[in-house]
Short mmCIF file of C-alpha atoms in Angstrom, two decimals:
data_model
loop_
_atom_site.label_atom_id
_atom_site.label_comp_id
_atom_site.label_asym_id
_atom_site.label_seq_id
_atom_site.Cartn_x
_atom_site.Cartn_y
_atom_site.Cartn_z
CA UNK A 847 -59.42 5.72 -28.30
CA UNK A 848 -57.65 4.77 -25.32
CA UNK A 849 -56.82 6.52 -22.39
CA UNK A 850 -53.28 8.03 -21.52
CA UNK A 851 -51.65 6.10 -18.71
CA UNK A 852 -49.26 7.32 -16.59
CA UNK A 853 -45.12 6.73 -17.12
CA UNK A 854 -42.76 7.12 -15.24
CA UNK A 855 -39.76 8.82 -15.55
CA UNK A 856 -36.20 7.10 -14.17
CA UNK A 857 -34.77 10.18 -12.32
CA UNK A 858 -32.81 12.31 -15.03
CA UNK A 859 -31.48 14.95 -12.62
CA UNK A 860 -28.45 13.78 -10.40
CA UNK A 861 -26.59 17.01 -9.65
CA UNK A 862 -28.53 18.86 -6.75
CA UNK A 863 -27.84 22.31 -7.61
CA UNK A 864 -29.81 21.72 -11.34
CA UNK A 865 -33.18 21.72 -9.09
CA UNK A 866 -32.86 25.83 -10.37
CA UNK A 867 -34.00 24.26 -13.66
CA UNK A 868 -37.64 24.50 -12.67
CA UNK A 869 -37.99 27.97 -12.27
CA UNK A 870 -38.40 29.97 -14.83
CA UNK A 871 -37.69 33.64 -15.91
CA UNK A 872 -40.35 35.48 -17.71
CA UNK A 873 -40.73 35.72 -21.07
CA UNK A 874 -38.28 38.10 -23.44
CA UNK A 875 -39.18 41.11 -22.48
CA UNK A 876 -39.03 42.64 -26.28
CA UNK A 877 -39.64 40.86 -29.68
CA UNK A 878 -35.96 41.02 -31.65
CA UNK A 879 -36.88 42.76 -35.27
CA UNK A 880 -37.15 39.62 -36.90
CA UNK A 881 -39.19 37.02 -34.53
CA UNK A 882 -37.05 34.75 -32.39
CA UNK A 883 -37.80 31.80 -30.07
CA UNK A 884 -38.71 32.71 -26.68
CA UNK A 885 -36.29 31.75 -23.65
CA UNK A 886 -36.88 28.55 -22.10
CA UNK A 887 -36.40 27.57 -18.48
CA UNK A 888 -33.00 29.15 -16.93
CA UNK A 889 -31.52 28.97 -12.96
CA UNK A 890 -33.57 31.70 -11.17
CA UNK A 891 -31.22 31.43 -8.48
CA UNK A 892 -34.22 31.84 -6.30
CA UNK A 893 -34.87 29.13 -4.06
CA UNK A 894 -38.05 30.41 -2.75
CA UNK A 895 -39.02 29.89 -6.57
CA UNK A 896 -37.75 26.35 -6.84
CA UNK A 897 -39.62 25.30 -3.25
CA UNK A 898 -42.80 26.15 -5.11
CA UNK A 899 -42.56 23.84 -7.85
CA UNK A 900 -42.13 20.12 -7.97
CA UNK A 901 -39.05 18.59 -7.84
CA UNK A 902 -37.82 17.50 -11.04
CA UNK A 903 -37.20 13.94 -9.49
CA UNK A 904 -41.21 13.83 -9.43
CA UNK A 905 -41.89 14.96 -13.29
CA UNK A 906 -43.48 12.37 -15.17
CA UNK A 907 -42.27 12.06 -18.83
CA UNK A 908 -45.71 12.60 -20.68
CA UNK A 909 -45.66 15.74 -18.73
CA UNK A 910 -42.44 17.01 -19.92
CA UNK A 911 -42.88 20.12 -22.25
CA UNK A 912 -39.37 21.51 -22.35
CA UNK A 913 -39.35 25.26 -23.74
CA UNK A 914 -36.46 25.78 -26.82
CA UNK A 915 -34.01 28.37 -24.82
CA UNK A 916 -32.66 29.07 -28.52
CA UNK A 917 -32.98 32.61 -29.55
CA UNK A 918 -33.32 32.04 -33.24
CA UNK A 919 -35.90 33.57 -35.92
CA UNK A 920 -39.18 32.33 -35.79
CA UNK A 921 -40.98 31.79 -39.24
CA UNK A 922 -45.23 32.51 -39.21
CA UNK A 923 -46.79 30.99 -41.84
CA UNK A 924 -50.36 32.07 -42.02
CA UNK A 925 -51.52 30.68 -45.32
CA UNK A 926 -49.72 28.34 -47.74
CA UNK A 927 -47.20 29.22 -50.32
CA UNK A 928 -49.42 27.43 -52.85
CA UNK A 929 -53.02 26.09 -52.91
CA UNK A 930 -53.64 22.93 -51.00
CA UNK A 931 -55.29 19.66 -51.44
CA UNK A 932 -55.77 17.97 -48.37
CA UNK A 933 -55.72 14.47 -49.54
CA UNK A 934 -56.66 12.69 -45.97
CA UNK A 935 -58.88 14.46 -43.71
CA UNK A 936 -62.49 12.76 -41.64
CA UNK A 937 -65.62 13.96 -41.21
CA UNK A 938 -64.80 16.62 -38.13
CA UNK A 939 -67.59 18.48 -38.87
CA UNK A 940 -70.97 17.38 -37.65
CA UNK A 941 -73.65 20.30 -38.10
CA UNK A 942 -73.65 22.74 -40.98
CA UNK A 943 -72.40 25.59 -38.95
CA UNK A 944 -69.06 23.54 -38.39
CA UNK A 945 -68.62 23.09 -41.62
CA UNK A 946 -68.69 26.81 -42.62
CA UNK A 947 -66.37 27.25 -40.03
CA UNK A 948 -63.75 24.28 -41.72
CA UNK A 949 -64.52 26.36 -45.16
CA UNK A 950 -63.56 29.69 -43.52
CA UNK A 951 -60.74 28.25 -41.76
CA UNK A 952 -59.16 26.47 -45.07
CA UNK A 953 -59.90 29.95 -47.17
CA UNK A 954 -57.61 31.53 -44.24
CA UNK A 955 -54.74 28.71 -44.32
CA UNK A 956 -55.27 28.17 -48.34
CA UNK A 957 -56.20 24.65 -48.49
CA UNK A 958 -58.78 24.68 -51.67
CA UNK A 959 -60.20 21.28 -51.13
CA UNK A 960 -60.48 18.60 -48.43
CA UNK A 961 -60.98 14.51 -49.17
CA UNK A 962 -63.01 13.55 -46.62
CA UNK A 963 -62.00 10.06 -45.65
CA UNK A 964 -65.77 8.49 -44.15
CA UNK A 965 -64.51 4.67 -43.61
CA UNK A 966 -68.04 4.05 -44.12
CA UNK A 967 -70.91 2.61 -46.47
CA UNK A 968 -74.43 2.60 -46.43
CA UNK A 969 -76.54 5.13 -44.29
CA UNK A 970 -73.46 6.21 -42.54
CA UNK A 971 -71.87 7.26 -45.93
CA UNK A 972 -75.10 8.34 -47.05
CA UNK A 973 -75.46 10.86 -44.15
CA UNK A 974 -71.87 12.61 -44.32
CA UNK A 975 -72.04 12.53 -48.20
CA UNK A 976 -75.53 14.77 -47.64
CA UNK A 977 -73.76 17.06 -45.52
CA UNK A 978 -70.68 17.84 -47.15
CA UNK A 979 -71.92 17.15 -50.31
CA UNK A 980 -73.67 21.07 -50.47
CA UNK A 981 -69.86 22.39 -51.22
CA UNK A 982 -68.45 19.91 -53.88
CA UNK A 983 -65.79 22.63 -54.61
CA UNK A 984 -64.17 22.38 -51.46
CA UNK A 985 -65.00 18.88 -50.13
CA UNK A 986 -65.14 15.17 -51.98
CA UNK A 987 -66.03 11.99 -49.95
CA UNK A 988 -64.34 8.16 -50.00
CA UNK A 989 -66.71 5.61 -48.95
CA UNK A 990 -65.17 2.61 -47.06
CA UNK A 991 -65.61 -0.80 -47.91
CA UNK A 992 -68.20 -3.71 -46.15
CA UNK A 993 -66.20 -5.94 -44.79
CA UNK A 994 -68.78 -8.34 -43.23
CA UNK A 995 -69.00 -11.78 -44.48
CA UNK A 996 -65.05 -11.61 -44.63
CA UNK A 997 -65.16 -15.61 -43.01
CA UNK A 998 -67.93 -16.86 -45.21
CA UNK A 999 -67.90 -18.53 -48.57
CA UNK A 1000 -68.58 -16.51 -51.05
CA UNK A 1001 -67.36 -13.23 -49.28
CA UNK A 1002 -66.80 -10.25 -52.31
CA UNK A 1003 -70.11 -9.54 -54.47
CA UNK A 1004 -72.07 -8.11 -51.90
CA UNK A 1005 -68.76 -5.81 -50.48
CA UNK A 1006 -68.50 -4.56 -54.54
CA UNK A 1007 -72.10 -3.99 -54.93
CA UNK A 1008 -72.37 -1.65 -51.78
CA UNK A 1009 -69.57 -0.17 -53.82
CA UNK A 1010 -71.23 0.60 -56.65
CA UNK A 1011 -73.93 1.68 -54.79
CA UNK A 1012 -71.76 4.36 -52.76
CA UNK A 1013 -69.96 5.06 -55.83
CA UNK A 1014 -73.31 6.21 -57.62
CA UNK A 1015 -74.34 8.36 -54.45
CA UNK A 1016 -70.97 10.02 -54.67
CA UNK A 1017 -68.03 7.57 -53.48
CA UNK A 1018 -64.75 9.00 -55.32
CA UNK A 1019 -62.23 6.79 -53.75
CA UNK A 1020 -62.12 4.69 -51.07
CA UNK A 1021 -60.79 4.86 -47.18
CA UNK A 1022 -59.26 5.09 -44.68
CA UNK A 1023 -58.93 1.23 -45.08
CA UNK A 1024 -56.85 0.50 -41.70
CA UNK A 1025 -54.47 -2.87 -40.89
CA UNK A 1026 -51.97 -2.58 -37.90
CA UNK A 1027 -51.40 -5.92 -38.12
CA UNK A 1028 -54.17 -7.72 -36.57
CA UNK A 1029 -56.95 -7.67 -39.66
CA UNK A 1030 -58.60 -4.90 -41.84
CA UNK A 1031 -60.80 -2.28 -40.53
CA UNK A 1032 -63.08 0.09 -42.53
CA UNK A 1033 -64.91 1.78 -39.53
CA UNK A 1034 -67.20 -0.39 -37.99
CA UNK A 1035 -66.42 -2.86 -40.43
CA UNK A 1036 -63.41 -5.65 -39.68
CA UNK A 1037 -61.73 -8.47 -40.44
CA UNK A 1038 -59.66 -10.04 -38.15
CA UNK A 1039 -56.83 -11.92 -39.03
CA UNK A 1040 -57.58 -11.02 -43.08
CA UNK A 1041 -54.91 -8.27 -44.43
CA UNK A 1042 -54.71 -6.18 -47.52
CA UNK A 1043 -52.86 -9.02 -49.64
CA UNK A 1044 -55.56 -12.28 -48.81
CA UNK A 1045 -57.15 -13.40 -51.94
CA UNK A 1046 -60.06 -12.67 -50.27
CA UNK A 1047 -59.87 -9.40 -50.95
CA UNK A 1048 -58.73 -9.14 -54.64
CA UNK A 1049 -62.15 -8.96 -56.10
CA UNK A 1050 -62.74 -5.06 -53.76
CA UNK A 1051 -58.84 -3.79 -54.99
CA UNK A 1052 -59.70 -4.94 -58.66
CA UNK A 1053 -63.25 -3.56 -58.22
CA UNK A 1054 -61.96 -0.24 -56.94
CA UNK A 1055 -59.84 0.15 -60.29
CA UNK A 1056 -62.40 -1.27 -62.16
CA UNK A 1057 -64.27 2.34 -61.31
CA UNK A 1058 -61.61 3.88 -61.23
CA UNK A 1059 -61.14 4.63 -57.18
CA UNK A 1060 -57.92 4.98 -55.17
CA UNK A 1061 -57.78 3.56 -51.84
CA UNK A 1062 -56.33 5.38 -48.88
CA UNK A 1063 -54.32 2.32 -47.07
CA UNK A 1064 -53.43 2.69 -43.54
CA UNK A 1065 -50.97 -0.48 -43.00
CA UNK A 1066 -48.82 -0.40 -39.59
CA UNK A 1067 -48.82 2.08 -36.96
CA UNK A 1068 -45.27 4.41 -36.12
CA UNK A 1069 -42.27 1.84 -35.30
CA UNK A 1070 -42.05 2.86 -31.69
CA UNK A 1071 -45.75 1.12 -30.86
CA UNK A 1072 -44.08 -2.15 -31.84
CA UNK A 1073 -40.98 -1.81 -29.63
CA UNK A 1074 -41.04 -2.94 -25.55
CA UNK A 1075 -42.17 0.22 -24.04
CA UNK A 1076 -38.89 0.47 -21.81
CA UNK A 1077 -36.26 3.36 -21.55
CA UNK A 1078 -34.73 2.77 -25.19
CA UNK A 1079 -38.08 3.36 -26.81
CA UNK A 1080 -37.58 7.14 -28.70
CA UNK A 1081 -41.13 8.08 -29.03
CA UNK A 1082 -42.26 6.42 -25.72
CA UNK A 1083 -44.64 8.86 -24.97
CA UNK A 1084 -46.79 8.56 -28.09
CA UNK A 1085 -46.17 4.95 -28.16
CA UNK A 1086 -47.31 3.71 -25.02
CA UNK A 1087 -50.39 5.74 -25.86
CA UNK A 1088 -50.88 3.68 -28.87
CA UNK A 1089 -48.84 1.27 -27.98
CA UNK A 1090 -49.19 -2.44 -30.03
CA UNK A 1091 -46.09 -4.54 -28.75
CA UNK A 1092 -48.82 -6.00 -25.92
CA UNK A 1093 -51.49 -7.47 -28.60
CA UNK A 1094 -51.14 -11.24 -29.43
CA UNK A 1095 -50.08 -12.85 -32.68
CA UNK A 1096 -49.97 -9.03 -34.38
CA UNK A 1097 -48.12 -8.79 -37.43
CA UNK A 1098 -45.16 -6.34 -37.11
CA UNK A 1099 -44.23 -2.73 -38.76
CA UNK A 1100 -41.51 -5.08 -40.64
CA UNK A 1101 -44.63 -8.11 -42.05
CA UNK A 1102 -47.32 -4.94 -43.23
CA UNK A 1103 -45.02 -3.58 -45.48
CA UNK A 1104 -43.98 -7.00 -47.08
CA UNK A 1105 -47.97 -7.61 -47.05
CA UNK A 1106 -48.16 -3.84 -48.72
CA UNK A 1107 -45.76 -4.64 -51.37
CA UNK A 1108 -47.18 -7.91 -52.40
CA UNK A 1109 -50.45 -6.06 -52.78
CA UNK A 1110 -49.01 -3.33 -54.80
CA UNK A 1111 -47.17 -6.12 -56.99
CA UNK A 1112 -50.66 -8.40 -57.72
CA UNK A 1113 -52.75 -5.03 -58.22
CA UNK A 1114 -50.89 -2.63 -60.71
CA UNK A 1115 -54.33 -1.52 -62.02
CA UNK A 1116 -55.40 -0.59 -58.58
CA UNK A 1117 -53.88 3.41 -57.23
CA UNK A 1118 -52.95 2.72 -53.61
CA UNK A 1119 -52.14 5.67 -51.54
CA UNK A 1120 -49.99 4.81 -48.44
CA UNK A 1121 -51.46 6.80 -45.31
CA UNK A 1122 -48.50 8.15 -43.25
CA UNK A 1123 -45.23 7.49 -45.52
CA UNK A 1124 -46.59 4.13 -45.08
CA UNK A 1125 -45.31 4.35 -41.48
CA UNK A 1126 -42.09 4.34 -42.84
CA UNK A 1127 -40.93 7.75 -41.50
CA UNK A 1128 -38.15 6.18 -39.46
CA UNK A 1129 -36.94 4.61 -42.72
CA UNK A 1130 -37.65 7.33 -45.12
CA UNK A 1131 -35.07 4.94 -48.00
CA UNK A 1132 -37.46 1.70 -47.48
CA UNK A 1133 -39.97 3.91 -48.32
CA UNK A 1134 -38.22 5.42 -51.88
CA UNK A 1135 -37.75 1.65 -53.02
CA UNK A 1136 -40.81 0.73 -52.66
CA UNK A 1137 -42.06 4.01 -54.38
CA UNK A 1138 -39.28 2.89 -57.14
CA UNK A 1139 -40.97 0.02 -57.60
CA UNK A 1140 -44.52 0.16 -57.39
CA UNK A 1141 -45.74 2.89 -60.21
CA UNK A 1142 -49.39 2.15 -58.67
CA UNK A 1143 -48.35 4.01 -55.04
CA UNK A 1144 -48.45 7.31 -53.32
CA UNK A 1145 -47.93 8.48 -49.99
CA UNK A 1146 -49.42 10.81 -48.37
CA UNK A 1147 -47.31 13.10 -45.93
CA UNK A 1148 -50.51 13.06 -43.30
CA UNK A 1149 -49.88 12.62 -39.57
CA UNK A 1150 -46.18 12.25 -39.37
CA UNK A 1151 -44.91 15.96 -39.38
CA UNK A 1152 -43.58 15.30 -35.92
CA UNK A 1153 -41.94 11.98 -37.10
CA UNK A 1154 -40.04 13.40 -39.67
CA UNK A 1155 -39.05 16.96 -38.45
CA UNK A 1156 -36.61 15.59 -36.25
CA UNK A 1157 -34.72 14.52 -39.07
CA UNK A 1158 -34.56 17.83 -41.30
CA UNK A 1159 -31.86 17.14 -43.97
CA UNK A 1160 -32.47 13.43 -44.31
CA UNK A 1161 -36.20 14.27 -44.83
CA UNK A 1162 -35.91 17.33 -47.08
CA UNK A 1163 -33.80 15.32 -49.62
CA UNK A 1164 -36.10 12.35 -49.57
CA UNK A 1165 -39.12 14.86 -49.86
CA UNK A 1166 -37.36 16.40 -53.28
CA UNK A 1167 -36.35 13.16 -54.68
CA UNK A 1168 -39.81 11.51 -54.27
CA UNK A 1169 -41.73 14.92 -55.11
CA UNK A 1170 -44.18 13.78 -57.96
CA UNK A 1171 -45.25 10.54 -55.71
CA UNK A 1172 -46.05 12.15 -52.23
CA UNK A 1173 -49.50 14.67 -51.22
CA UNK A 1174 -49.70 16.59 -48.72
CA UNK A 1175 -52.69 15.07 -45.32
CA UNK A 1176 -53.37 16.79 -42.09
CA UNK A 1177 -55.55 13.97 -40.27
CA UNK A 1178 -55.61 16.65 -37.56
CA UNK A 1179 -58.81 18.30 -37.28
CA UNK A 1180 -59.35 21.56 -38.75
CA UNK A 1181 -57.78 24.37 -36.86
CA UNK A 1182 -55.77 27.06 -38.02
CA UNK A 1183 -52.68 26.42 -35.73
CA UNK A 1184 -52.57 22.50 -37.06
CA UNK A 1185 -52.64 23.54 -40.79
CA UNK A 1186 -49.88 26.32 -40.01
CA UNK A 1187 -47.55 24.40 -38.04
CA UNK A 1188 -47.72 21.67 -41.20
CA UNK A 1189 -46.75 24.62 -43.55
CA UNK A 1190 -44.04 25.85 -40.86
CA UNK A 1191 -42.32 22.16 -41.16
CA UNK A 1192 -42.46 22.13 -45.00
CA UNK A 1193 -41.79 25.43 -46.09
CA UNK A 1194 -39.02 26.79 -43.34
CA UNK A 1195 -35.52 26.21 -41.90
CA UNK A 1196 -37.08 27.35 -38.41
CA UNK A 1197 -34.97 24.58 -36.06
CA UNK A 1198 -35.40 23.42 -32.64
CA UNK A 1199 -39.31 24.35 -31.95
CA UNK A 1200 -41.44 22.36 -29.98
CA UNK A 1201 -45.05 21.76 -30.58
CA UNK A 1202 -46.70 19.97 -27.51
CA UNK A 1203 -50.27 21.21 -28.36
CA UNK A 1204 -50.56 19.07 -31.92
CA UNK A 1205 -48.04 16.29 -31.27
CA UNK A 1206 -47.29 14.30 -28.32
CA UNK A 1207 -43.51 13.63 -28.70
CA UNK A 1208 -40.89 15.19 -26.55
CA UNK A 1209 -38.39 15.90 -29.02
CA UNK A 1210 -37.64 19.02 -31.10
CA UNK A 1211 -39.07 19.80 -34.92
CA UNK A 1212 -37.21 21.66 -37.72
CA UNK A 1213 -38.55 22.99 -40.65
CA UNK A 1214 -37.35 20.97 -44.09
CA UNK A 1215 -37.32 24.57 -46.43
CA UNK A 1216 -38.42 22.79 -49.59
CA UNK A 1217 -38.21 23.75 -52.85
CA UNK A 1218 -41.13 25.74 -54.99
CA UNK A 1219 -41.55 23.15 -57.37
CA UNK A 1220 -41.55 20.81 -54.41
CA UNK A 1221 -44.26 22.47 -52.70
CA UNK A 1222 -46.43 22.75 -55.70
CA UNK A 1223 -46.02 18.91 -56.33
CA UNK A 1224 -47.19 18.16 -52.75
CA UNK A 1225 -49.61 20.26 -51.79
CA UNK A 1226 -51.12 20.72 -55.22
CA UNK A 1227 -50.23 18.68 -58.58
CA UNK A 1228 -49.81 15.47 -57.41
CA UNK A 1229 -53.34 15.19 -56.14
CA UNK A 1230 -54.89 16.93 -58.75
CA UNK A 1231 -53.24 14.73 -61.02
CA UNK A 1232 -53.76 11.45 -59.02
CA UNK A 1233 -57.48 12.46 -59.32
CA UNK A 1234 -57.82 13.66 -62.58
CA UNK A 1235 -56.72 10.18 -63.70
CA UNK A 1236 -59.84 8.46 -62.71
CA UNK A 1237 -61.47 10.37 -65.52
CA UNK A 1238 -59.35 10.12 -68.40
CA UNK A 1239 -57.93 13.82 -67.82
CA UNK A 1240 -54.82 13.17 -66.53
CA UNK A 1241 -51.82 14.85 -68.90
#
């Protein structure tokens, strides 16, 4: 994972009396009867105060964590409306201790199982599968795929018999398969340069419906790691982070989902679920068509709370008109506070929050307020149904 760099901020201050703006007042002093939004930063009028702190010509922007100075109710969501399936989620937990503590903390939330996403095969796969394996109630493991031998004649058999192999240990699906835009990665395992719709790699998707196996796709990355990382990029912060505008010959955001729907189109036997709206959370509509079209795809809601909560009404609509195609995903660990800011964004019409500790965006989140029956769709009946199909038991 790479490391943060810094950068910078042009100067977004001009007026020199707004140097107040970094004091701050103290908190509310009493909670309203029903919870609101503490004050943000006000003009202390103190200029001992503002002396102390930097001036705001010196902030960097990925250290900008503006406070809401809204007073507005506040909704706390400790557990989920309905039971959860958490459709993409890793192996977090390493020791059996840990993974009492993800069981206690998804009885508290009420997620009631977890798919555990391993990328992996062989002993790798072999050792989470052991692990997690103990509580197959509450957790069931994807194996990923072998991708060596990608550039060799004869590339295929050996990646479906380690398959079948992980399959009989325990292998329900498969993922997270990755592609950016510069090759297929399952883990350790990559292909550079080959993407989900090569020929190469019909015999694995046909394989995978063959036994009956979804695959958790992760094409593209968020929009803004494609752009120039100047001042017109909206999620600069993130993006530079991530940022994939600097890598050579990389297919773009635009090229992975042409490359996604020519592999939904050639595979209709094959259940794809699209990690992360498919990265199409800036173009929730794109996303709809191609759900329209391809009766073989999901989408999983994982990752991209902050990426749609700016966009509240827009989302919410797109959420109830797609609501028997999309399950809900964390792919954020396994704390409490992750889980219930998810459930705070789905299930509210809380507006204008922030949430620096889980995302890294500077912008402000509102809650969607979705419907019952849209709530049970996503966090419940679409993956139960999506996985009762591989046995025959779907209704």
């Amino acid at each position: 994972m790479p490391t943060k760099t810094e950068v910078n901020r042009r100067l977004f201050l001009k007026w020199a009396n707004l140097i107040g703006l970094a004091a701050w007042f103290p908190d509310a002093a009493k909670a309203d009867p029903i919870p609101t939004q503490k004050a943000g930063p006000v003009h202390s009028g103190k200029a001992s105060q503002a002396e102390d702190l930097p001036s705001p010509e010196t902030i960097l922007l990925k250290d900008y964590r503006p406070k809401s100075i809204y007073k507005i109710p506040v909704t706390q969501i400790d557990k989920a409306k309905y039971p959860i399936i958490d459709m993409h989620s890793h192996p977090y937990a390493k020791t059996p201790q840990q993974i009492q503590e993800w069981i206690k903390n998804m009885d508290e939330v009420g997620v009631a199982k977890t798919i555990i996403l391993t990328m992996t095969t062989g002993s790798e796969f072999d050792d989470i599968y052991r692990r997690y394996s103990k509580y197959p109630d509450r957790f069931e493991m994807w194996c990923g795929l072998d991708l060596s031998g990608y550039n060799k004649p004869g590339f295929g058999p050996a990646a479906i018999k380690e398959l079948e192999r992980c399959r009989q240990v325990g292998a329900r699906g498969v993922g997270e398969i990755h592609d950016k835009g510069d090759g297929l990665v399952s883990g350790k395992s990559k292909a550079p340069a080959m993407h989900p719709d090569d020929t190469r790699m019909d015999a694995l998707w046909d394989g995978c419906a063959d036994r009956a196996m979804p695959i958790s796709l992760h094409v593209a990355d968020p929009i803004w790691m494609y752009q120039r990382m100047d001042k017109t990029n909206d999620g600069l912060m993130n993006a530079y982070h991530w940022r994939l505008d600097n890598k050579p010959n990389i297919v773009n955001l635009a090229g992975m989902i042409d490359i996604l729907d020519r592999t939904l189109a050639r595979h209709r036997r094959t259940t794809f679920v699209a990690c992360h709206f498919a990265n199409l959370d800036y173009d929730l509509a794109r996303l709809g068509e191609m759900l329209e079209r391809n009766p073989n795809l999901y989408a999983d809601i994982s990752a991209r709370y902050a990426e749609t909560a700016p966009i509240p009404r827009f989302a919410s609509k797109f959420y109830e008109k797609y609501a028997e195609r999309l399950v809900y995903g964390t792919d954020m660990g396994v704390e409490k506070p992750m889980y219930r800011v998810t459930f705070r964004i789905l299930e509210s019409l809380d507006e204008h929050f922030y949430e620096a500790e889980q995302f890294d965006y500077h912008w402000s989140l509102n809650g969607f307020g979705l419907s019952d029956e849209t709530l049970k769709r996503i966090y419940n009946a679409n993956a139960t149904k999506l996985l009762a199909a591989r046995t025959g038991q779907a209704g």
